[in-house]
Short mmCIF file of C-alpha atoms in Angstrom, two decimals:
data_model
loop_
_atom_site.label_atom_id
_atom_site.label_comp_id
_atom_site.label_asym_id
_atom_site.label_seq_id
_atom_site.Cartn_x
_atom_site.Cartn_y
_atom_site.Cartn_z
CA MET A 1 -8.58 -69.76 37.60
CA PRO A 2 -6.59 -67.05 39.40
CA PRO A 3 -7.73 -63.47 38.92
CA HIS A 4 -6.44 -61.66 35.86
CA SER A 5 -5.50 -58.03 35.65
CA LEU A 6 -7.22 -56.10 32.89
CA PRO A 7 -5.10 -55.30 29.81
CA ARG A 8 -4.71 -51.61 29.15
CA LEU A 9 -4.02 -49.36 26.18
CA ALA A 10 -0.99 -47.11 26.13
CA PRO A 11 -1.55 -43.39 25.58
CA ARG A 12 -0.94 -42.16 22.04
CA PRO A 13 2.31 -40.28 21.41
CA ALA A 14 1.87 -36.70 20.25
CA ASP A 15 3.57 -37.43 16.92
CA SER A 16 1.60 -40.60 16.10
CA HIS A 17 -0.53 -40.97 12.95
CA LYS A 18 -3.21 -43.29 11.59
CA GLY A 19 -0.65 -45.72 10.23
CA ASP A 20 0.49 -46.46 13.78
CA TYR A 21 -2.88 -47.93 14.76
CA GLY A 22 -3.42 -50.60 12.16
CA HIS A 23 -5.68 -51.29 9.21
CA ALA A 24 -8.90 -53.16 9.99
CA LEU A 25 -10.72 -55.05 7.24
CA LEU A 26 -14.24 -56.14 8.15
CA ILE A 27 -16.06 -58.41 5.71
CA GLY A 28 -19.80 -58.95 5.64
CA GLY A 29 -23.17 -57.41 4.94
CA SER A 30 -25.94 -58.41 2.58
CA ARG A 31 -29.25 -56.98 1.38
CA GLY A 32 -31.38 -56.59 4.52
CA MET A 33 -28.36 -56.98 6.81
CA ALA A 34 -26.34 -53.89 5.93
CA GLY A 35 -26.60 -52.60 9.49
CA ALA A 36 -24.54 -55.46 10.94
CA ILE A 37 -21.35 -54.69 9.05
CA ALA A 38 -21.94 -50.94 9.40
CA LEU A 39 -22.16 -51.25 13.20
CA ALA A 40 -19.01 -53.35 13.31
CA GLY A 41 -17.18 -50.79 11.19
CA MET A 42 -18.39 -47.82 13.21
CA SER A 43 -17.31 -49.46 16.46
CA ALA A 44 -13.88 -50.30 15.01
CA VAL A 45 -13.41 -46.63 14.13
CA ARG A 46 -14.62 -45.50 17.55
CA SER A 47 -12.35 -48.02 19.29
CA GLY A 48 -9.23 -46.65 17.69
CA ALA A 49 -8.24 -48.57 14.57
CA GLY A 50 -6.20 -46.23 12.39
CA LEU A 51 -7.91 -47.22 9.15
CA VAL A 52 -11.15 -49.16 8.76
CA ARG A 53 -12.29 -50.71 5.50
CA LEU A 54 -15.54 -52.62 4.98
CA ALA A 55 -15.74 -55.25 2.24
CA VAL A 56 -19.42 -55.52 1.31
CA PRO A 57 -21.52 -56.70 -1.63
CA ASP A 58 -21.69 -54.04 -4.32
CA PRO A 59 -25.52 -53.59 -4.22
CA ILE A 60 -25.43 -52.39 -0.59
CA LEU A 61 -22.38 -50.14 -0.89
CA GLU A 62 -24.36 -46.89 -0.72
CA THR A 63 -26.57 -48.20 2.08
CA VAL A 64 -23.56 -49.03 4.24
CA ALA A 65 -21.95 -45.69 3.40
CA GLY A 66 -25.10 -43.95 4.63
CA PHE A 67 -24.54 -45.16 8.20
CA SER A 68 -21.19 -43.40 8.57
CA ALA A 69 -18.69 -41.55 6.42
CA CYS A 70 -15.75 -42.81 8.51
CA PRO A 71 -15.05 -46.37 7.23
CA MET A 72 -13.74 -46.85 3.69
CA LEU A 73 -15.65 -49.29 1.49
CA LEU A 74 -14.62 -52.09 -0.84
CA PRO A 75 -17.29 -53.51 -3.19
CA LEU A 76 -17.42 -57.26 -3.80
CA PRO A 77 -19.36 -59.29 -6.39
CA ALA A 78 -22.89 -60.16 -5.29
CA ASP A 79 -25.47 -62.83 -6.03
CA SER A 80 -29.11 -62.18 -6.94
CA GLN A 81 -29.97 -61.91 -3.22
CA GLY A 82 -27.50 -59.09 -2.63
CA ALA A 83 -24.97 -61.19 -0.71
CA ILE A 84 -21.25 -61.66 -1.34
CA ALA A 85 -20.69 -64.14 -4.15
CA GLY A 86 -16.94 -64.02 -4.68
CA GLU A 87 -13.81 -61.94 -4.44
CA SER A 88 -12.01 -59.40 -6.57
CA GLU A 89 -8.45 -58.39 -7.34
CA GLN A 90 -8.77 -55.47 -4.93
CA PHE A 91 -10.03 -57.80 -2.22
CA GLU A 92 -6.86 -59.88 -2.28
CA HIS A 93 -4.78 -56.69 -2.16
CA TRP A 94 -6.51 -55.53 1.04
CA LEU A 95 -6.28 -58.98 2.61
CA LYS A 96 -2.53 -58.54 2.24
CA GLN A 97 -2.52 -55.01 3.70
CA SER A 98 -4.70 -55.48 6.78
CA SER A 99 -3.54 -55.72 10.40
CA CYS A 100 -6.63 -57.63 11.52
CA ILE A 101 -9.52 -59.11 9.54
CA ALA A 102 -13.06 -59.61 10.86
CA LEU A 103 -15.39 -61.95 9.03
CA GLY A 104 -19.11 -62.55 9.34
CA PRO A 105 -21.47 -59.73 10.42
CA GLY A 106 -24.55 -59.83 8.18
CA LEU A 107 -22.75 -61.86 5.51
CA GLY A 108 -25.47 -64.42 4.81
CA ARG A 109 -25.70 -68.21 5.02
CA GLY A 110 -26.19 -69.39 1.43
CA PRO A 111 -23.86 -71.87 -0.30
CA GLU A 112 -21.91 -69.08 -2.01
CA GLN A 113 -21.32 -67.24 1.26
CA ILE A 114 -20.21 -70.44 3.02
CA ARG A 115 -17.78 -71.16 0.22
CA PHE A 116 -16.53 -67.57 0.29
CA VAL A 117 -15.78 -67.75 4.03
CA LEU A 118 -13.97 -71.09 3.81
CA ASP A 119 -12.02 -69.99 0.71
CA THR A 120 -10.99 -66.76 2.44
CA LEU A 121 -9.80 -68.64 5.52
CA ALA A 122 -7.84 -71.05 3.34
CA TRP A 123 -6.21 -68.17 1.42
CA LEU A 124 -5.22 -66.44 4.64
CA SER A 125 -3.75 -69.60 6.16
CA GLU A 126 -1.55 -69.98 3.09
CA HIS A 127 -0.61 -66.39 2.30
CA ARG A 128 -0.95 -64.51 5.63
CA PRO A 129 -0.74 -67.12 8.38
CA LEU A 130 0.19 -64.58 11.07
CA CYS A 131 -2.65 -62.12 10.41
CA PRO A 132 -5.13 -62.15 13.32
CA LEU A 133 -8.80 -62.83 12.63
CA VAL A 134 -12.09 -62.17 14.40
CA VAL A 135 -14.85 -64.57 13.31
CA ASP A 136 -18.46 -63.87 14.27
CA ALA A 137 -22.07 -64.40 13.21
CA ASP A 138 -22.37 -65.86 9.70
CA GLY A 139 -18.63 -66.51 9.64
CA LEU A 140 -19.24 -68.95 12.49
CA PHE A 141 -22.18 -70.47 10.63
CA ALA A 142 -19.91 -71.15 7.65
CA LEU A 143 -17.39 -72.84 9.93
CA CYS A 144 -20.12 -75.24 11.07
CA GLN A 145 -20.36 -76.54 7.52
CA HIS A 146 -16.72 -77.65 7.55
CA PRO A 147 -16.22 -81.30 8.61
CA ASN A 148 -13.49 -80.23 11.05
CA TRP A 149 -13.91 -76.52 11.64
CA GLY A 150 -10.81 -76.20 13.80
CA SER A 151 -8.62 -77.17 10.87
CA ALA A 152 -10.21 -74.43 8.73
CA ILE A 153 -8.62 -71.70 10.88
CA ARG A 154 -4.83 -71.63 10.96
CA ASN A 155 -4.40 -67.93 11.75
CA PRO A 156 -4.43 -66.46 15.26
CA ALA A 157 -8.16 -66.09 15.76
CA VAL A 158 -10.85 -64.85 18.12
CA LEU A 159 -14.22 -66.58 17.75
CA THR A 160 -17.19 -64.77 19.33
CA PRO A 161 -20.19 -67.15 19.47
CA HIS A 162 -23.34 -66.73 21.50
CA PRO A 163 -24.67 -69.96 23.07
CA GLY A 164 -26.78 -70.83 20.03
CA GLU A 165 -23.84 -70.45 17.67
CA TRP A 166 -21.61 -72.37 20.05
CA ALA A 167 -24.18 -75.17 20.17
CA ARG A 168 -23.70 -75.65 16.43
CA LEU A 169 -19.91 -75.60 16.71
CA SER A 170 -19.55 -77.67 19.88
CA GLY A 171 -22.55 -79.99 19.75
CA ILE A 172 -23.51 -78.94 23.30
CA PRO A 173 -27.05 -77.51 23.66
CA ALA A 174 -27.32 -73.83 24.46
CA ASP A 175 -29.01 -74.45 27.81
CA LYS A 176 -26.06 -76.54 29.07
CA THR A 177 -24.08 -73.54 30.26
CA ALA A 178 -21.37 -75.30 32.26
CA GLU A 179 -20.83 -77.95 29.61
CA GLN A 180 -20.56 -75.32 26.89
CA ALA A 181 -17.91 -73.46 28.89
CA ALA A 182 -15.91 -76.64 29.52
CA VAL A 183 -15.90 -77.54 25.83
CA ALA A 184 -14.97 -73.96 24.90
CA GLU A 185 -11.84 -74.28 27.06
CA GLN A 186 -11.08 -77.69 25.58
CA LEU A 187 -11.49 -76.68 21.94
CA ALA A 188 -9.70 -73.35 22.37
CA ALA A 189 -6.65 -75.30 23.52
CA GLU A 190 -7.03 -77.97 20.85
CA TYR A 191 -7.47 -75.51 17.97
CA ASP A 192 -5.11 -72.83 19.34
CA CYS A 193 -7.65 -70.01 19.21
CA VAL A 194 -9.44 -67.64 21.56
CA ILE A 195 -13.12 -68.29 22.17
CA VAL A 196 -15.41 -65.59 23.51
CA LEU A 197 -18.53 -67.41 24.68
CA LYS A 198 -20.97 -64.53 25.01
CA GLY A 199 -23.66 -64.26 27.66
CA HIS A 200 -24.02 -63.33 31.30
CA ARG A 201 -20.44 -63.21 32.59
CA THR A 202 -18.97 -63.84 29.14
CA LEU A 203 -16.15 -66.41 29.07
CA ILE A 204 -12.90 -65.51 27.34
CA THR A 205 -10.53 -68.47 26.97
CA ASP A 206 -7.54 -69.71 25.01
CA GLY A 207 -7.68 -73.05 26.79
CA ILE A 208 -4.85 -72.07 29.12
CA SER A 209 -6.26 -68.92 30.70
CA SER A 210 -9.98 -68.44 31.26
CA ILE A 211 -11.49 -65.11 32.25
CA ARG A 212 -15.04 -64.23 33.21
CA ASN A 213 -16.12 -60.71 32.31
CA SER A 214 -17.85 -58.64 34.98
CA THR A 215 -19.24 -55.73 32.94
CA GLY A 216 -22.45 -55.41 30.98
CA THR A 217 -26.18 -55.08 31.51
CA PRO A 218 -29.33 -56.90 30.35
CA ALA A 219 -30.18 -53.66 28.53
CA MET A 220 -27.63 -54.73 25.89
CA ALA A 221 -29.69 -57.79 24.93
CA THR A 222 -30.69 -56.52 21.51
CA GLY A 223 -29.69 -57.27 17.93
CA GLY A 224 -26.49 -55.57 16.82
CA SER A 225 -24.69 -55.56 20.17
CA GLY A 226 -22.51 -58.47 19.05
CA ASP A 227 -21.55 -56.66 15.86
CA VAL A 228 -20.30 -53.77 17.98
CA LEU A 229 -18.15 -56.20 20.00
CA THR A 230 -16.62 -57.57 16.79
CA GLY A 231 -15.51 -54.08 15.83
CA VAL A 232 -14.08 -53.34 19.28
CA ILE A 233 -11.93 -56.49 19.40
CA THR A 234 -10.75 -55.96 15.82
CA ALA A 235 -9.67 -52.39 16.62
CA LEU A 236 -7.79 -53.43 19.76
CA ILE A 237 -5.84 -56.05 17.81
CA CYS A 238 -5.03 -53.38 15.22
CA GLN A 239 -3.57 -51.27 18.03
CA GLY A 240 -1.12 -53.99 18.98
CA LEU A 241 -2.86 -56.22 21.50
CA ALA A 242 -2.58 -59.97 21.05
CA PRO A 243 -5.85 -61.89 20.53
CA LEU A 244 -6.41 -62.97 24.15
CA PRO A 245 -5.84 -59.57 25.82
CA ALA A 246 -7.71 -57.86 22.97
CA ALA A 247 -10.69 -60.16 23.54
CA GLN A 248 -10.58 -59.67 27.31
CA LEU A 249 -10.29 -55.90 27.09
CA GLY A 250 -12.80 -55.72 24.24
CA VAL A 251 -15.48 -57.60 26.15
CA HIS A 252 -14.85 -55.46 29.23
CA VAL A 253 -15.02 -52.17 27.32
CA HIS A 254 -18.08 -53.29 25.34
CA GLY A 255 -19.93 -54.19 28.53
CA ARG A 256 -18.82 -51.03 30.28
CA ALA A 257 -20.01 -48.91 27.35
CA GLY A 258 -23.38 -50.62 27.65
CA GLU A 259 -23.53 -49.77 31.34
CA ILE A 260 -22.66 -46.13 30.66
CA ALA A 261 -25.25 -45.91 27.88
CA ALA A 262 -27.94 -47.40 30.13
CA GLN A 263 -27.12 -44.91 32.89
CA ARG A 264 -27.19 -41.99 30.46
CA GLY A 265 -30.41 -43.03 28.79
CA GLY A 266 -32.28 -44.26 31.83
CA SER A 267 -33.76 -47.07 29.76
CA HIS A 268 -34.04 -50.84 30.10
CA VAL A 269 -32.86 -51.16 26.47
CA VAL A 270 -29.61 -49.85 25.01
CA LEU A 271 -29.28 -49.52 21.23
CA PRO A 272 -26.09 -50.72 19.53
CA THR A 273 -25.47 -47.17 18.32
CA GLU A 274 -25.68 -45.97 21.93
CA ILE A 275 -23.04 -48.52 22.92
CA ILE A 276 -20.80 -47.11 20.18
CA GLN A 277 -21.40 -43.57 21.42
CA SER A 278 -20.34 -44.63 24.93
CA LEU A 279 -17.14 -46.40 23.83
CA PRO A 280 -14.92 -43.31 24.32
CA ALA A 281 -15.94 -43.04 27.98
CA ALA A 282 -15.38 -46.76 28.53
CA LEU A 283 -12.02 -46.70 26.76
CA ALA A 284 -10.89 -43.68 28.78
CA GLU A 285 -11.05 -45.88 31.87
CA VAL A 286 -8.50 -48.36 30.47
CA ILE A 287 -5.93 -46.01 28.90
CA ASP A 288 -2.79 -45.49 30.97
CA LEU A 289 -2.15 -41.77 31.40
#
């Protein structure tokens, strides 16, 4: 593929306000996995979404709130394991109000959570077919349970699997790197979505254009880094970027923030929270002044 220029963010006008930068709704979390949705929400705030709301099971509401006071919270019904077990009247209201919806971090993989994901996708395809989605983690696991997962997503969507998750979706083993990439391009075109196949030199493709990311460091290979990426891409879509440029820029900024954090900390391991802390410096490099 020919080289691609990096998408950029426009500077913010002096008279702008939070309503100009979108409303992100991130759905996930469960007992024992509250950190995943909290990290995604914190990174969405740090990446510039005007409003960020986290829909989480009611039993972990206070736990998620304890990570950061910045995202707003929406409680959802929970099962006995502390995972989302259904929706609420408020949930439908915020599905209608959101600029971009992310689904999956820490959500859980039980039958009720799978049904919740597939029901939510079906509702969105009927009632808000133009609302962009970011699907990650347990959202991707739920898709695997659908007999034809591409037909379950009708909205503009960014899917962010790692090789193991993509193995379940594509049927290609995780160690078959080239084959996984080829099928990602094929299925992105067939299902009209953007696929971010994470790993060394992450692939971003819509089946027409394919981009290999050049930023990042092995120090980012720790749990929670992917949740941060989900929040970054969601926030960029909220700020007006289409799914493909948002995914390309999001992966670049995420990797660059990891590089900056590693340089600052002088460590071979970068924590997800340190990536979030370095997002402003990485974003400053891609804002036109």
